[in-house]
PDB file of C-alpha atoms in Angstrom:
ATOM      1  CA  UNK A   1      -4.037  14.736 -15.807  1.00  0.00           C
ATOM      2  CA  UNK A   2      -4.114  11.217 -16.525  1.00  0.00           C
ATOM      3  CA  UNK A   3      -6.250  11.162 -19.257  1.00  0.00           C
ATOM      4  CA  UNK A   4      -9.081   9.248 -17.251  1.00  0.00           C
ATOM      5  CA  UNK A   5     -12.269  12.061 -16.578  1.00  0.00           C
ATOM      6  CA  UNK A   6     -14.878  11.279 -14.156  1.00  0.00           C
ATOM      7  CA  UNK A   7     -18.283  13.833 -13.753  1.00  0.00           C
ATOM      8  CA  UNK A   8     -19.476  14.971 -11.682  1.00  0.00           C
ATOM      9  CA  UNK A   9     -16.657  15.838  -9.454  1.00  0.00           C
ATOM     10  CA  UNK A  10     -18.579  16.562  -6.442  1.00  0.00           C
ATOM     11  CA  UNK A  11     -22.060  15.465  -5.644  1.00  0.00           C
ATOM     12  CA  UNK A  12     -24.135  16.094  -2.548  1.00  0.00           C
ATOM     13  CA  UNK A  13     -27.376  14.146  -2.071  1.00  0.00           C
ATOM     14  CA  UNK A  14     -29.891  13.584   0.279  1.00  0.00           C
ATOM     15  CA  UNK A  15     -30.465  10.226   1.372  1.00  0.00           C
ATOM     16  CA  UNK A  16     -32.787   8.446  -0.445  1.00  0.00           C
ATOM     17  CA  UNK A  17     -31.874  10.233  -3.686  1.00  0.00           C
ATOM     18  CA  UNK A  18     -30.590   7.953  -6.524  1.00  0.00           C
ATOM     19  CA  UNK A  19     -26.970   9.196  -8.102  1.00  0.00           C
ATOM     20  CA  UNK A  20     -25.411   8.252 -11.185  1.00  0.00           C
ATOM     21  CA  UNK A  21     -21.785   8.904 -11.950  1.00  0.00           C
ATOM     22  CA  UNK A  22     -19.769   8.613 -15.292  1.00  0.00           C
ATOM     23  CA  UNK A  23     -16.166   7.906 -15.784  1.00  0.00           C
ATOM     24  CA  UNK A  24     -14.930   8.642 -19.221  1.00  0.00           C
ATOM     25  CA  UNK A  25     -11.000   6.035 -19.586  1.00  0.00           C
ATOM     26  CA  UNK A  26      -8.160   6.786 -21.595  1.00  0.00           C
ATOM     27  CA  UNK A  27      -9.539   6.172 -25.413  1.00  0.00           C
ATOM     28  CA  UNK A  28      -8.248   2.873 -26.521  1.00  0.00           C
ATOM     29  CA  UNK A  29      -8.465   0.998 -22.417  1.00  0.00           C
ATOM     30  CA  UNK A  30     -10.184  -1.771 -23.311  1.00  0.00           C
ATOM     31  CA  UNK A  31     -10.129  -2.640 -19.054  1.00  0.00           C
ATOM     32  CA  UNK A  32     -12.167  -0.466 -16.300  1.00  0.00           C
ATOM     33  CA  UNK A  33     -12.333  -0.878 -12.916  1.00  0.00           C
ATOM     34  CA  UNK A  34     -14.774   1.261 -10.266  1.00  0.00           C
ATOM     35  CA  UNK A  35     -12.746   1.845  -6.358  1.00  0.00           C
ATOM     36  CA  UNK A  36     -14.560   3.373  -3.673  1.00  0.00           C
ATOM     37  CA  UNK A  37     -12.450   5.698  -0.813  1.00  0.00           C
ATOM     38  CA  UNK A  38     -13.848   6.062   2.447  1.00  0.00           C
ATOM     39  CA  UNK A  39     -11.833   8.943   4.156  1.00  0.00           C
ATOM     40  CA  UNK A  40      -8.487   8.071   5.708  1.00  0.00           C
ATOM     41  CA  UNK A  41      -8.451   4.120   3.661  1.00  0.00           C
ATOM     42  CA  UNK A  42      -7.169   3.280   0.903  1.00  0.00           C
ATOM     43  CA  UNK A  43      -9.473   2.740  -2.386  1.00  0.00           C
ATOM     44  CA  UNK A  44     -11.563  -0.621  -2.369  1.00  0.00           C
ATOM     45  CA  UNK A  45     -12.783  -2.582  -5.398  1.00  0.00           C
ATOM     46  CA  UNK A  46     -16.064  -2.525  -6.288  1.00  0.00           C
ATOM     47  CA  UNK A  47     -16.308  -3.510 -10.074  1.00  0.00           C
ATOM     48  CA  UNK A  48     -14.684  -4.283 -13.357  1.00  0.00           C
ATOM     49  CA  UNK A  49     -15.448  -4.388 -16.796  1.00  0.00           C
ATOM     50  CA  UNK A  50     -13.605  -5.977 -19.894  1.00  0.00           C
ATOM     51  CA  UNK A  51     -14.587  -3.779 -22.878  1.00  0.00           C
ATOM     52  CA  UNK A  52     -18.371  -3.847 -22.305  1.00  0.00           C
ATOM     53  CA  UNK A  53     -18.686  -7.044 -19.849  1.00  0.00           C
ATOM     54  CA  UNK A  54     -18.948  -7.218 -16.362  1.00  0.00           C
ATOM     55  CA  UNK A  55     -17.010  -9.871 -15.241  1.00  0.00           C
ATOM     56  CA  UNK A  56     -16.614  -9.060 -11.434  1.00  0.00           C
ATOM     57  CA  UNK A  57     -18.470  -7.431  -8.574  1.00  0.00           C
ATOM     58  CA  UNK A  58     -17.403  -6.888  -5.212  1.00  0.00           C
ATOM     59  CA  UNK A  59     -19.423  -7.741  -2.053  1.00  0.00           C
ATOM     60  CA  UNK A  60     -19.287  -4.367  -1.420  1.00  0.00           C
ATOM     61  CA  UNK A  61     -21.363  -3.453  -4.442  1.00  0.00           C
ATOM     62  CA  UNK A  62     -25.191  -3.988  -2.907  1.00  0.00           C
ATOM     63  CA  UNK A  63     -28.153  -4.471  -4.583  1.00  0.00           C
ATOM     64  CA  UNK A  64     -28.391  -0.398  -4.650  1.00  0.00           C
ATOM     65  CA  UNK A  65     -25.740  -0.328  -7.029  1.00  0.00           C
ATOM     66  CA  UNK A  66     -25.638  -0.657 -10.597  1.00  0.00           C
ATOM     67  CA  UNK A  67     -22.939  -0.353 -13.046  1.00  0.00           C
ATOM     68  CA  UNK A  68     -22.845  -0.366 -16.874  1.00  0.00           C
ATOM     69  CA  UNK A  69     -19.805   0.211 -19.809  1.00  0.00           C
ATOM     70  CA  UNK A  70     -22.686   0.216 -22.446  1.00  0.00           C
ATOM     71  CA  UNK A  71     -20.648   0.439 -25.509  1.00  0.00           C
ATOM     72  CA  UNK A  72     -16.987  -0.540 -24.102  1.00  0.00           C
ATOM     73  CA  UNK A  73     -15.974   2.764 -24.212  1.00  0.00           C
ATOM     74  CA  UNK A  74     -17.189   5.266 -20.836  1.00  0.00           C
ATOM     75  CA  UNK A  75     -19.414   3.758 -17.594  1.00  0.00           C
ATOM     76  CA  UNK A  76     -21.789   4.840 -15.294  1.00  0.00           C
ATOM     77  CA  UNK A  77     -21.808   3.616 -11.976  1.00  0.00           C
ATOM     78  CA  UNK A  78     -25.847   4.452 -10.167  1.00  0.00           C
ATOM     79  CA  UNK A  79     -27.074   4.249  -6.794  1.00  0.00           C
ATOM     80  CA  UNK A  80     -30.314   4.085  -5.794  1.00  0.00           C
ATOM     81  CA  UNK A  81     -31.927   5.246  -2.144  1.00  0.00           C
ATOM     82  CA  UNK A  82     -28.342   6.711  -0.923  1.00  0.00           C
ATOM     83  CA  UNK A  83     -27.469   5.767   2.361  1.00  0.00           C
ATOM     84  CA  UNK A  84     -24.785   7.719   4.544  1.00  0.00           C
ATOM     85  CA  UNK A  85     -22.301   5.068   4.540  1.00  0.00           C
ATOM     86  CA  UNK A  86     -22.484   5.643   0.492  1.00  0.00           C
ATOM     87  CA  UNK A  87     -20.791   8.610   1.247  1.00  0.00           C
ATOM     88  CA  UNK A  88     -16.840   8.659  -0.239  1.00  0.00           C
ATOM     89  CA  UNK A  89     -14.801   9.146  -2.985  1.00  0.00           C
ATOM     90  CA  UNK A  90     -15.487   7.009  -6.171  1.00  0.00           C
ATOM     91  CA  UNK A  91     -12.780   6.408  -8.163  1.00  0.00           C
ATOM     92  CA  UNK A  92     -12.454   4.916 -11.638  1.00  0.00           C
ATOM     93  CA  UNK A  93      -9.263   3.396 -13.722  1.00  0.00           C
ATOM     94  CA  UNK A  94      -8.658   2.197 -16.733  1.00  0.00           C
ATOM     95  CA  UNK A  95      -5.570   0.066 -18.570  1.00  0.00           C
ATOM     96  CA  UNK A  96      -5.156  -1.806 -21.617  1.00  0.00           C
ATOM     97  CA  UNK A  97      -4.762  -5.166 -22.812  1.00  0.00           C
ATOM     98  CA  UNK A  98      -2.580  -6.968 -20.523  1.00  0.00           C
ATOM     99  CA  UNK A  99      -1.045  -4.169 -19.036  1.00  0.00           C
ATOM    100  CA  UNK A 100      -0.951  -3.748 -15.499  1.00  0.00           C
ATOM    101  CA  UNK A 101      -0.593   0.285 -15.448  1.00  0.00           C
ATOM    102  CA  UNK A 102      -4.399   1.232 -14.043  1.00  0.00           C
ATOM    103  CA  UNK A 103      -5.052   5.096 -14.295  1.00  0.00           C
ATOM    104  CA  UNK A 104      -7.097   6.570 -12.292  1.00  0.00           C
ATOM    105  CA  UNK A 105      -9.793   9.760 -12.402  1.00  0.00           C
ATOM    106  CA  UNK A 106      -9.822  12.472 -10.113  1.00  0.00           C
ATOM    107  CA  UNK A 107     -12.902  10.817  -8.743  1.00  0.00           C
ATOM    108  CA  UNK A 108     -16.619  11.964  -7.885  1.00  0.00           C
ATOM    109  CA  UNK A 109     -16.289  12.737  -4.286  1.00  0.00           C
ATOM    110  CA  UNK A 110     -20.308  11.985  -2.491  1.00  0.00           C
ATOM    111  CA  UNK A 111     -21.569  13.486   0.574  1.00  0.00           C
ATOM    112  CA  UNK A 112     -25.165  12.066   1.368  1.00  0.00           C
ATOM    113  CA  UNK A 113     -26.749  14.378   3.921  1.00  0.00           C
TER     114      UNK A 113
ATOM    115  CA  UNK B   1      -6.735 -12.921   0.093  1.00  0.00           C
ATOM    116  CA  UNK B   2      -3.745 -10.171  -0.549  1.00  0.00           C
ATOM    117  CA  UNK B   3      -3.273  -7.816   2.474  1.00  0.00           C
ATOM    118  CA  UNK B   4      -1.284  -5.024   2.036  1.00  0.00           C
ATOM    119  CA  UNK B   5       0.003  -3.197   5.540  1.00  0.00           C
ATOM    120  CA  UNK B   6       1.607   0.582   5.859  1.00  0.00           C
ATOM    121  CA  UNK B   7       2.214   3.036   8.368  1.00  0.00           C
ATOM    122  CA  UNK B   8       0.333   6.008   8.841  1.00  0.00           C
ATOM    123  CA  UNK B   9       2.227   9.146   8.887  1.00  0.00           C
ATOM    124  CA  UNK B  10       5.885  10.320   8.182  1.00  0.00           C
ATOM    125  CA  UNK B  11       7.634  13.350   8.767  1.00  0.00           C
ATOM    126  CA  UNK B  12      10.794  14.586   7.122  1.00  0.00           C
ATOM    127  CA  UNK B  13      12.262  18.138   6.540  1.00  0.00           C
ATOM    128  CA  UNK B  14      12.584  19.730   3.385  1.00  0.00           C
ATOM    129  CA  UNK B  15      16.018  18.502   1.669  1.00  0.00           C
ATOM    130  CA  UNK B  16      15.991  14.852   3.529  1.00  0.00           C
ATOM    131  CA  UNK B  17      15.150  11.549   1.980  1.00  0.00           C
ATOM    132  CA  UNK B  18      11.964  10.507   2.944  1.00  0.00           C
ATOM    133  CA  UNK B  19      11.420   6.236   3.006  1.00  0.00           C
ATOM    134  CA  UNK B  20       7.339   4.541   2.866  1.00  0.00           C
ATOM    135  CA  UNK B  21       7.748   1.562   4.188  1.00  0.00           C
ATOM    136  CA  UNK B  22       4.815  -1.773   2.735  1.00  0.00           C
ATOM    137  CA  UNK B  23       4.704  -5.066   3.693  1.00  0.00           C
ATOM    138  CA  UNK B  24       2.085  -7.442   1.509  1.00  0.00           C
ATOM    139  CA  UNK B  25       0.909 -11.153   2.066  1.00  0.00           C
ATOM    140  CA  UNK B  26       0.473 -12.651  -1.584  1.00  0.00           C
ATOM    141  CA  UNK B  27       4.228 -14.023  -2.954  1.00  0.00           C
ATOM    142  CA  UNK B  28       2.730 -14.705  -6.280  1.00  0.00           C
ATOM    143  CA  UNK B  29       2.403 -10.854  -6.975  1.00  0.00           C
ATOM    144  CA  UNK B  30       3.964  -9.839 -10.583  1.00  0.00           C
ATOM    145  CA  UNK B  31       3.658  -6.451  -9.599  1.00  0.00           C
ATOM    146  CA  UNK B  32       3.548  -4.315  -6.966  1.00  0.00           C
ATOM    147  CA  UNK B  33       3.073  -0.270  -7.309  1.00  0.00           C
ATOM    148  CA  UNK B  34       3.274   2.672  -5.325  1.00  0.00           C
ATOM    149  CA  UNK B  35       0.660   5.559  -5.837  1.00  0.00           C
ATOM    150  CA  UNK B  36       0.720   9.193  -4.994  1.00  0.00           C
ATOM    151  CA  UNK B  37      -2.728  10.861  -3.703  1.00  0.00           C
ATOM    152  CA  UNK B  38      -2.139  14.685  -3.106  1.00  0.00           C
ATOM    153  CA  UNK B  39      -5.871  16.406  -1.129  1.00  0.00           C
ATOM    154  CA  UNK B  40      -9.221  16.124  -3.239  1.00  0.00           C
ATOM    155  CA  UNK B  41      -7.626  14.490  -5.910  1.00  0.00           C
ATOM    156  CA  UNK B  42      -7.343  11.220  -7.363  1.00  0.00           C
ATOM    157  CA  UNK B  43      -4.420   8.937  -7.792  1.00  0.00           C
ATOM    158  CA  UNK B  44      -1.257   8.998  -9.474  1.00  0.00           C
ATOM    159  CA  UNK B  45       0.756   6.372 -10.243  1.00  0.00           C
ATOM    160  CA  UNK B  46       4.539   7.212  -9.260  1.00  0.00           C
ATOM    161  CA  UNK B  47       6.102   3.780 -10.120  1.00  0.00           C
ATOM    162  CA  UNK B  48       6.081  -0.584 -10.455  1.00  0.00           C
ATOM    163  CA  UNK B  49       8.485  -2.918  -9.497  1.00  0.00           C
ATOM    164  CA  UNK B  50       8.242  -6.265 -11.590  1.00  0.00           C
ATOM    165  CA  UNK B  51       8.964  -9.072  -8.536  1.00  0.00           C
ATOM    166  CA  UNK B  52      11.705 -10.688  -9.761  1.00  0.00           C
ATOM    167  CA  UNK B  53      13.680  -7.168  -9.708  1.00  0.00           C
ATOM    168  CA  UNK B  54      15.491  -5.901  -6.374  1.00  0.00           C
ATOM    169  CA  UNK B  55      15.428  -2.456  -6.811  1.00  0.00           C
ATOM    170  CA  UNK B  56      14.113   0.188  -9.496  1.00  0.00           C
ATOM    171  CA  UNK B  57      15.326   3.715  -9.663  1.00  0.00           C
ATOM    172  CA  UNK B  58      13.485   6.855 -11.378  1.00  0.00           C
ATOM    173  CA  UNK B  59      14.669  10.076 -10.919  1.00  0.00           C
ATOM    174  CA  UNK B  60      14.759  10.708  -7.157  1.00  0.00           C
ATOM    175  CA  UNK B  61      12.526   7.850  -6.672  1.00  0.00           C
ATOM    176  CA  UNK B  62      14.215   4.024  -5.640  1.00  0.00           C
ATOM    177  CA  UNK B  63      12.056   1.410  -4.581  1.00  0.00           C
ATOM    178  CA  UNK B  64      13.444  -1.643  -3.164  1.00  0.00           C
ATOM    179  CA  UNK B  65      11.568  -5.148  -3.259  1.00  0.00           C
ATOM    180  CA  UNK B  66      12.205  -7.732  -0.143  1.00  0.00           C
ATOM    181  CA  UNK B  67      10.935 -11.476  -1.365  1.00  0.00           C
ATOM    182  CA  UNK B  68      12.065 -12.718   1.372  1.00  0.00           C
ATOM    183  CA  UNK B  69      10.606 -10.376   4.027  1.00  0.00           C
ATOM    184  CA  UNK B  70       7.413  -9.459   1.281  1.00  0.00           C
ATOM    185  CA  UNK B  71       8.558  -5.872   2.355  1.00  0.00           C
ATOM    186  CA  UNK B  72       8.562  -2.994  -0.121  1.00  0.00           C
ATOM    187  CA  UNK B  73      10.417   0.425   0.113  1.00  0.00           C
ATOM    188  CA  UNK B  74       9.809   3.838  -1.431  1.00  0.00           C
ATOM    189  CA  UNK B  75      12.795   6.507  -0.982  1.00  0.00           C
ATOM    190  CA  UNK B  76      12.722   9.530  -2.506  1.00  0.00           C
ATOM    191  CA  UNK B  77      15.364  11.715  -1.838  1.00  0.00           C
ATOM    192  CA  UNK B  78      15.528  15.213  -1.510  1.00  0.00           C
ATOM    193  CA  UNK B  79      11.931  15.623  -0.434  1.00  0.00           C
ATOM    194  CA  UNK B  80      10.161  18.827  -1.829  1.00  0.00           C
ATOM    195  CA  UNK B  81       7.286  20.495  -0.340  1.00  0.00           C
ATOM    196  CA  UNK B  82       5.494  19.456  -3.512  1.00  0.00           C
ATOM    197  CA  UNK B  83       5.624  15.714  -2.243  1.00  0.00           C
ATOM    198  CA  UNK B  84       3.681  16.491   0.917  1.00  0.00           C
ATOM    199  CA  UNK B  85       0.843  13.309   0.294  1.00  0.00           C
ATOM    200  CA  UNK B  86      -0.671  10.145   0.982  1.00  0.00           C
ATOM    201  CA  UNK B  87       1.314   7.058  -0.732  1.00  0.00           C
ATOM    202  CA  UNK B  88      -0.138   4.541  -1.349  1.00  0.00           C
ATOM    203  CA  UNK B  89       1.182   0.504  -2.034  1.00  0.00           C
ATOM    204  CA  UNK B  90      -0.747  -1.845  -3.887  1.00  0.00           C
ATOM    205  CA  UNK B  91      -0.439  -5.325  -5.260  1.00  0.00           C
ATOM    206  CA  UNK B  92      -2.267  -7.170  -7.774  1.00  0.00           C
ATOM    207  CA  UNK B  93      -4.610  -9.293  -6.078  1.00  0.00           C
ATOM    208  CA  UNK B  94      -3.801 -12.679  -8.026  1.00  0.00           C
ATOM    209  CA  UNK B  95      -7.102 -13.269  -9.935  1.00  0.00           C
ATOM    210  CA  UNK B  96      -7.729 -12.628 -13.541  1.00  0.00           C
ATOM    211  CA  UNK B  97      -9.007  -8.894 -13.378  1.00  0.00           C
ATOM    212  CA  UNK B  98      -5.474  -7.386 -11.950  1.00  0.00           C
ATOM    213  CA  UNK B  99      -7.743  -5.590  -9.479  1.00  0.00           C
ATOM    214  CA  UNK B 100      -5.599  -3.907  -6.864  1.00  0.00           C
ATOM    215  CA  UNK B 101      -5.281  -4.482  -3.186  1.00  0.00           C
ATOM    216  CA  UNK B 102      -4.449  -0.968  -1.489  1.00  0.00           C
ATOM    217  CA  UNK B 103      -2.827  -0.211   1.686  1.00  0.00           C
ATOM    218  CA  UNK B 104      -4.350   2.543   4.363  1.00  0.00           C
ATOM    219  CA  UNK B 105      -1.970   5.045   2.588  1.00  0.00           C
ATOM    220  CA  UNK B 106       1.072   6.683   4.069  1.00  0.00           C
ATOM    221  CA  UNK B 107       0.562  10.536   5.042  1.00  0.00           C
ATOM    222  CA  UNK B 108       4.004  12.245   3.985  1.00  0.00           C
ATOM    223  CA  UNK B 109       4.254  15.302   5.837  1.00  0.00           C
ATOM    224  CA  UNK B 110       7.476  17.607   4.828  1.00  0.00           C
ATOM    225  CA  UNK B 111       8.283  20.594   6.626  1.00  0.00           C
ATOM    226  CA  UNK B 112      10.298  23.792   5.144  1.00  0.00           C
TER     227      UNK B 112
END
């Protein structure tokens, strides 16, 4: 256990159907950053916040997707009118200051039917 | 941008040293890290290597750093059942966020 909790663990959706996940970092990690898995890849960036800014996006993150860290402390990550290429393993991390340990969840694995 | 290559399987018997090899494009990486990702579950990190080090040892863990050759190492030795997972090599990707670049992962297999 790394400290980092993400909920729900599982989700299964039909397309169409909006989602929101929430990742919940290590207390005092001022830094998060969303990943998404696809099966067999390694995890891709999607966003990052600095306490509660957003200061990058990925191109992967579409229009469908939201994120928000509303009070620098946990994050939600929404998206609207799944797709089945949404479906993977979203993964969030979180580190401190300058430190360039990231810790990651046990993820919200999605399966949009 | 950073692109970080591994192979995709390896298969050692319980007892050997196992070794996940990583090559990456960026030089200017501070950092580069090797995760652990057993079924269903998220990642762990196992270890770091600061880039101007050659080699870092932990427990039955050594990873070796290549500048020259931007190749990266993971040996652990006497593999264990228990370390039967993906690995996973990542490197900073330069910019101000520290976001990481992943390889495809590394499937360790180890057989009894």
């Amino acid at each position: 256990d790394t400290g980092v909790s993400q909920d729900p663990r599982h989700k299964i959706t039909k397309r169409g159907q909006n989602v929101t996940f929430r990742c919940d970092p290590i207390s005092e990690h001022n830094r998060l950053y969303w990943y998404r898995q696809t099966l067999g890849q390694g995890p891709e960036f999607l966003t990052y916040f600095q306490n509660e800014a957003q200061l990058e996006k990925s191109r992967l993150l579409s229009d469908r997707f939201s994120a928000e860290r509303p009070k620098g402390s946990f994050s939600t990550l929404e998206i609207q009118r799944t797709e089945q290429g949404d479906s993977a393993m979203y993964l969030c991390a979180s580190t401190q200051g300058s430190s360039y340990e990231q810790y990651f969840g046990p993820g919200t694995r999605l399966t949009v039917t | 941008g950073e692109d970080v290559e591994q192979s995709l399987f390896l298969s050692v018997r319980e007892g050997d040293s196992s070794v996940i090899n990583c090559t990456y494009t960026d030089s200017s990486s501070t950092y580069l890290y090797w995760y652990k990702q057993e079924p269903g579950a998220g990642l762990q990190l196992l270890t770091y290597i600061f880039s101007n080090m050659d080699m870092k040892q932990d427990q039955r863990l050594t990873v070796l750093l290549n500048k020259k050759d931007k190749h990266l190492s993971l040996r652990i030795a006497d593999t264990q059942t228990g370390d039967s997972a993906i690995y996973f090599c990542a490197s900073p990707d330069g910019g101000a966020t520290n976001k990481l670049i992943f390889g495809t992962g590394t499937l360790l297999a180890v057989q009894p």
